Amino acid sequence: MRKIAALLLALTLLFGMSAPAGAVSTSASSAVLMDAGSGRVLFEEDMHTPRPIASITKLMTALVAVEETSELSQTITVEPEWLEGVEGSSLYLKAGDQLTLETLLYGLLLQSGNDAAQVIACWIGEDLEGFARLMNEKARELGMTNTHFTNPSGLNQEEHYSSAYDMALLACACLENPTVANICATQNISLEGRTFVNHNKLLWLEEDCVGMKTGYTEASGRTLVSAATRGAQTLVCVTLNDPDDWDDHQALLHYGFDTYPVTQLCGEGTTVGQAAVAGSVQPTVSLVAQGDCWYPLAEGEQLDMQLDVYSPLTAPIPAGTQVGTARWILDGEVVAEMPLETGTGVEDDRWKPNALVRWWMGLWGKSWETTVPGMGLI
């Protein structure tokens, strides 16, 4: 059974001595600003309280739809029962209309069509209840603990709610899905004779904005999920019941980029340390990162790096063998991790006696490892 030996390295990243920039505030009942790469919360106001969320629900509808189907060019014929009870924003679909899933998804996320939401849900889940089950399964998978969905559009129902933090988790998952992320970032598009213009004004107001979704009902107030990318950093912002959401999102995104710029902790293939090796004349082996690792840090914050390496390391060890994990610690908590592998191979190149010497030693009842100085196992 392999033991884990903690090899502490005093690697400290210093970024000045001043405190983070002045606090920001919003007009929202709930708000959160999150670094998408690390999941670090950079700002929050009552982020875990469940509230009605209106049409930002459609981010989950789109994500489930894309994950449940592999071909967006499939043609869907609208059944009359799929349009029952539709109200609010609409693509004005009629029974018998034929559209591809791709067109329906653009109508869902850009024009916020409630009829598109129901058609997608009934086509994939057979009915609204079946699709809601898929939505809630995905929510549990993402760790959305203060969320429950009952419909694909976000129309008001007592058991349909989420929190700002949970919606940020969903937004991060949508950004990791290339299809959903691309649709959310589209300003306008024409498909199958229909033109859709994105309701998200931030796509025009903020050059770094890459989506995502607006919402409004009388019960929820204005809800908004936005995302912006600057260099290697992507931020997600969520506000619920915010009458000044455009201004608040711009202020929060600027605050995040300016106050918590992302810092590269390691790059794929870069050496982050050394580890002792037994059974070889080569005393150590280099430890290299298996990927890139970034983390947002404010001025004055510092990280310590800890290397946890499988112990003991004994030759032979091929190059590229995973041998441990690098962990970065902020204020006593692990905030980032990266698997480590050997940068080069290590051979068992110790001197070994030939058969005659081993026979002679055997006559005296001796082991060559214990007889020859310096040749024993470490």
PDB file of C-alpha atoms in Angstrom, residues 21-148:
ATOM      1  CA  ALA A  21      -9.786  47.301  -4.237  1.00  0.00           C
ATOM      2  CA  GLY A  22     -12.811  48.911  -2.603  1.00  0.00           C
ATOM      3  CA  ALA A  23     -15.961  46.873  -2.276  1.00  0.00           C
ATOM      4  CA  VAL A  24     -18.719  47.003  -4.852  1.00  0.00           C
ATOM      5  CA  SER A  25     -22.453  46.676  -4.294  1.00  0.00           C
ATOM      6  CA  THR A  26     -25.534  45.942  -6.392  1.00  0.00           C
ATOM      7  CA  SER A  27     -29.260  46.611  -6.462  1.00  0.00           C
ATOM      8  CA  ALA A  28     -29.950  42.861  -6.539  1.00  0.00           C
ATOM      9  CA  SER A  29     -31.630  40.684  -3.947  1.00  0.00           C
ATOM     10  CA  SER A  30     -28.933  38.082  -4.661  1.00  0.00           C
ATOM     11  CA  ALA A  31     -25.679  38.320  -6.588  1.00  0.00           C
ATOM     12  CA  VAL A  32     -22.447  36.437  -7.167  1.00  0.00           C
ATOM     13  CA  LEU A  33     -19.277  36.964  -9.174  1.00  0.00           C
ATOM     14  CA  MET A  34     -17.275  33.776  -9.798  1.00  0.00           C
ATOM     15  CA  ASP A  35     -14.006  32.950 -11.514  1.00  0.00           C
ATOM     16  CA  ALA A  36     -15.078  30.212 -13.925  1.00  0.00           C
ATOM     17  CA  GLY A  37     -11.743  28.429 -14.077  1.00  0.00           C
ATOM     18  CA  SER A  38     -11.253  27.972 -10.349  1.00  0.00           C
ATOM     19  CA  GLY A  39     -14.781  28.388  -8.979  1.00  0.00           C
ATOM     20  CA  ARG A  40     -13.535  31.068  -6.580  1.00  0.00           C
ATOM     21  CA  VAL A  41     -16.272  33.466  -5.466  1.00  0.00           C
ATOM     22  CA  LEU A  42     -14.966  37.026  -5.850  1.00  0.00           C
ATOM     23  CA  PHE A  43     -18.113  38.822  -4.667  1.00  0.00           C
ATOM     24  CA  GLU A  44     -21.469  37.759  -3.256  1.00  0.00           C
ATOM     25  CA  GLU A  45     -24.675  39.085  -1.766  1.00  0.00           C
ATOM     26  CA  ASP A  46     -27.050  36.478  -0.299  1.00  0.00           C
ATOM     27  CA  MET A  47     -25.908  34.032  -2.970  1.00  0.00           C
ATOM     28  CA  HIS A  48     -27.434  30.830  -1.543  1.00  0.00           C
ATOM     29  CA  THR A  49     -31.055  31.962  -1.031  1.00  0.00           C
ATOM     30  CA  PRO A  50     -33.499  30.185  -3.405  1.00  0.00           C
ATOM     31  CA  ARG A  51     -35.512  32.615  -5.541  1.00  0.00           C
ATOM     32  CA  PRO A  52     -37.613  32.547  -8.730  1.00  0.00           C
ATOM     33  CA  ILE A  53     -35.266  32.814 -11.693  1.00  0.00           C
ATOM     34  CA  ALA A  54     -37.436  33.357 -14.802  1.00  0.00           C
ATOM     35  CA  SER A  55     -35.869  32.688 -18.223  1.00  0.00           C
ATOM     36  CA  ILE A  56     -32.291  32.111 -17.089  1.00  0.00           C
ATOM     37  CA  THR A  57     -33.802  28.641 -16.531  1.00  0.00           C
ATOM     38  CA  LYS A  58     -33.274  28.145 -20.269  1.00  0.00           C
ATOM     39  CA  LEU A  59     -29.541  27.703 -19.748  1.00  0.00           C
ATOM     40  CA  MET A  60     -30.344  24.365 -18.106  1.00  0.00           C
ATOM     41  CA  THR A  61     -32.868  23.550 -20.830  1.00  0.00           C
ATOM     42  CA  ALA A  62     -30.229  24.086 -23.499  1.00  0.00           C
ATOM     43  CA  LEU A  63     -27.501  22.202 -21.648  1.00  0.00           C
ATOM     44  CA  VAL A  64     -29.688  19.150 -21.059  1.00  0.00           C
ATOM     45  CA  ALA A  65     -30.906  19.207 -24.663  1.00  0.00           C
ATOM     46  CA  VAL A  66     -27.403  19.318 -26.121  1.00  0.00           C
ATOM     47  CA  GLU A  67     -26.115  16.605 -23.785  1.00  0.00           C
ATOM     48  CA  GLU A  68     -29.095  14.341 -24.542  1.00  0.00           C
ATOM     49  CA  THR A  69     -28.802  14.656 -28.329  1.00  0.00           C
ATOM     50  CA  SER A  70     -25.752  14.434 -30.559  1.00  0.00           C
ATOM     51  CA  GLU A  71     -27.091  15.844 -33.827  1.00  0.00           C
ATOM     52  CA  LEU A  72     -28.427  19.411 -33.888  1.00  0.00           C
ATOM     53  CA  SER A  73     -29.520  19.147 -37.535  1.00  0.00           C
ATOM     54  CA  GLN A  74     -32.359  16.785 -36.633  1.00  0.00           C
ATOM     55  CA  THR A  75     -35.730  18.104 -37.801  1.00  0.00           C
ATOM     56  CA  ILE A  76     -38.464  18.347 -35.192  1.00  0.00           C
ATOM     57  CA  THR A  77     -42.137  18.466 -36.131  1.00  0.00           C
ATOM     58  CA  VAL A  78     -44.143  20.476 -33.597  1.00  0.00           C
ATOM     59  CA  GLU A  79     -47.000  18.499 -32.032  1.00  0.00           C
ATOM     60  CA  PRO A  80     -50.094  20.456 -30.940  1.00  0.00           C
ATOM     61  CA  GLU A  81     -49.999  19.208 -27.352  1.00  0.00           C
ATOM     62  CA  TRP A  82     -46.434  20.532 -26.979  1.00  0.00           C
ATOM     63  CA  LEU A  83     -47.741  24.098 -27.234  1.00  0.00           C
ATOM     64  CA  GLU A  84     -50.420  23.797 -24.552  1.00  0.00           C
ATOM     65  CA  GLY A  85     -50.198  26.440 -21.844  1.00  0.00           C
ATOM     66  CA  VAL A  86     -47.452  28.456 -23.572  1.00  0.00           C
ATOM     67  CA  GLU A  87     -47.429  32.133 -22.620  1.00  0.00           C
ATOM     68  CA  GLY A  88     -44.952  34.983 -22.598  1.00  0.00           C
ATOM     69  CA  SER A  89     -42.073  35.400 -25.055  1.00  0.00           C
ATOM     70  CA  SER A  90     -42.501  33.270 -28.135  1.00  0.00           C
ATOM     71  CA  LEU A  91     -41.219  32.202 -31.543  1.00  0.00           C
ATOM     72  CA  TYR A  92     -44.877  31.935 -32.578  1.00  0.00           C
ATOM     73  CA  LEU A  93     -44.574  28.262 -33.388  1.00  0.00           C
ATOM     74  CA  LYS A  94     -47.602  26.399 -34.749  1.00  0.00           C
ATOM     75  CA  ALA A  95     -48.520  22.745 -34.759  1.00  0.00           C
ATOM     76  CA  GLY A  96     -46.941  21.074 -37.773  1.00  0.00           C
ATOM     77  CA  ASP A  97     -43.994  23.507 -38.008  1.00  0.00           C
ATOM     78  CA  GLN A  98     -40.738  21.772 -38.819  1.00  0.00           C
ATOM     79  CA  LEU A  99     -37.481  23.190 -37.466  1.00  0.00           C
ATOM     80  CA  THR A 100     -34.084  21.784 -36.636  1.00  0.00           C
ATOM     81  CA  LEU A 101     -33.015  21.437 -33.040  1.00  0.00           C
ATOM     82  CA  GLU A 102     -30.300  24.010 -33.764  1.00  0.00           C
ATOM     83  CA  THR A 103     -32.874  26.622 -34.794  1.00  0.00           C
ATOM     84  CA  LEU A 104     -34.968  25.918 -31.713  1.00  0.00           C
ATOM     85  CA  LEU A 105     -31.911  26.304 -29.458  1.00  0.00           C
ATOM     86  CA  TYR A 106     -31.043  29.688 -30.947  1.00  0.00           C
ATOM     87  CA  GLY A 107     -34.666  30.756 -30.553  1.00  0.00           C
ATOM     88  CA  LEU A 108     -34.574  29.491 -26.969  1.00  0.00           C
ATOM     89  CA  LEU A 109     -31.439  31.371 -25.873  1.00  0.00           C
ATOM     90  CA  LEU A 110     -31.487  34.493 -28.058  1.00  0.00           C
ATOM     91  CA  GLN A 111     -35.203  35.274 -28.339  1.00  0.00           C
ATOM     92  CA  SER A 112     -36.112  33.416 -25.123  1.00  0.00           C
ATOM     93  CA  GLY A 113     -38.969  31.547 -26.782  1.00  0.00           C
ATOM     94  CA  ASN A 114     -41.108  29.768 -24.221  1.00  0.00           C
ATOM     95  CA  ASP A 115     -42.716  27.744 -27.003  1.00  0.00           C
ATOM     96  CA  ALA A 116     -39.254  26.634 -28.167  1.00  0.00           C
ATOM     97  CA  ALA A 117     -38.519  25.544 -24.591  1.00  0.00           C
ATOM     98  CA  GLN A 118     -41.627  23.380 -24.431  1.00  0.00           C
ATOM     99  CA  VAL A 119     -41.071  21.850 -27.856  1.00  0.00           C
ATOM    100  CA  ILE A 120     -37.486  20.927 -26.985  1.00  0.00           C
ATOM    101  CA  ALA A 121     -38.551  19.552 -23.603  1.00  0.00           C
ATOM    102  CA  CYS A 122     -41.407  17.423 -24.939  1.00  0.00           C
ATOM    103  CA  TRP A 123     -39.337  16.119 -27.866  1.00  0.00           C
ATOM    104  CA  ILE A 124     -36.474  15.018 -25.596  1.00  0.00           C
ATOM    105  CA  GLY A 125     -38.298  14.148 -22.360  1.00  0.00           C
ATOM    106  CA  GLU A 126     -41.612  13.008 -23.949  1.00  0.00           C
ATOM    107  CA  ASP A 127     -43.420  15.497 -21.707  1.00  0.00           C
ATOM    108  CA  LEU A 128     -42.629  18.447 -19.433  1.00  0.00           C
ATOM    109  CA  GLU A 129     -42.436  16.295 -16.311  1.00  0.00           C
ATOM    110  CA  GLY A 130     -39.967  13.913 -17.937  1.00  0.00           C
ATOM    111  CA  PHE A 131     -37.735  16.760 -19.040  1.00  0.00           C
ATOM    112  CA  ALA A 132     -37.917  18.405 -15.604  1.00  0.00           C
ATOM    113  CA  ARG A 133     -36.549  15.168 -14.138  1.00  0.00           C
ATOM    114  CA  LEU A 134     -33.572  15.406 -16.481  1.00  0.00           C
ATOM    115  CA  MET A 135     -33.043  19.032 -15.456  1.00  0.00           C
ATOM    116  CA  ASN A 136     -33.050  18.156 -11.763  1.00  0.00           C
ATOM    117  CA  GLU A 137     -30.697  15.215 -12.313  1.00  0.00           C
ATOM    118  CA  LYS A 138     -28.256  17.576 -14.013  1.00  0.00           C
ATOM    119  CA  ALA A 139     -28.650  20.094 -11.207  1.00  0.00           C
ATOM    120  CA  ARG A 140     -27.692  17.460  -8.633  1.00  0.00           C
ATOM    121  CA  GLU A 141     -24.718  16.439 -10.762  1.00  0.00           C
ATOM    122  CA  LEU A 142     -23.489  20.051 -10.796  1.00  0.00           C
ATOM    123  CA  GLY A 143     -23.919  20.468  -7.036  1.00  0.00           C
ATOM    124  CA  MET A 144     -26.852  22.893  -7.318  1.00  0.00           C
ATOM    125  CA  THR A 145     -28.202  22.218  -3.822  1.00  0.00           C
ATOM    126  CA  ASN A 146     -30.670  25.128  -3.652  1.00  0.00           C
ATOM    127  CA  THR A 147     -32.344  24.453  -6.991  1.00  0.00           C
ATOM    128  CA  HIS A 148     -35.463  22.703  -8.250  1.00  0.00           C
TER     129      HIS A 148
END
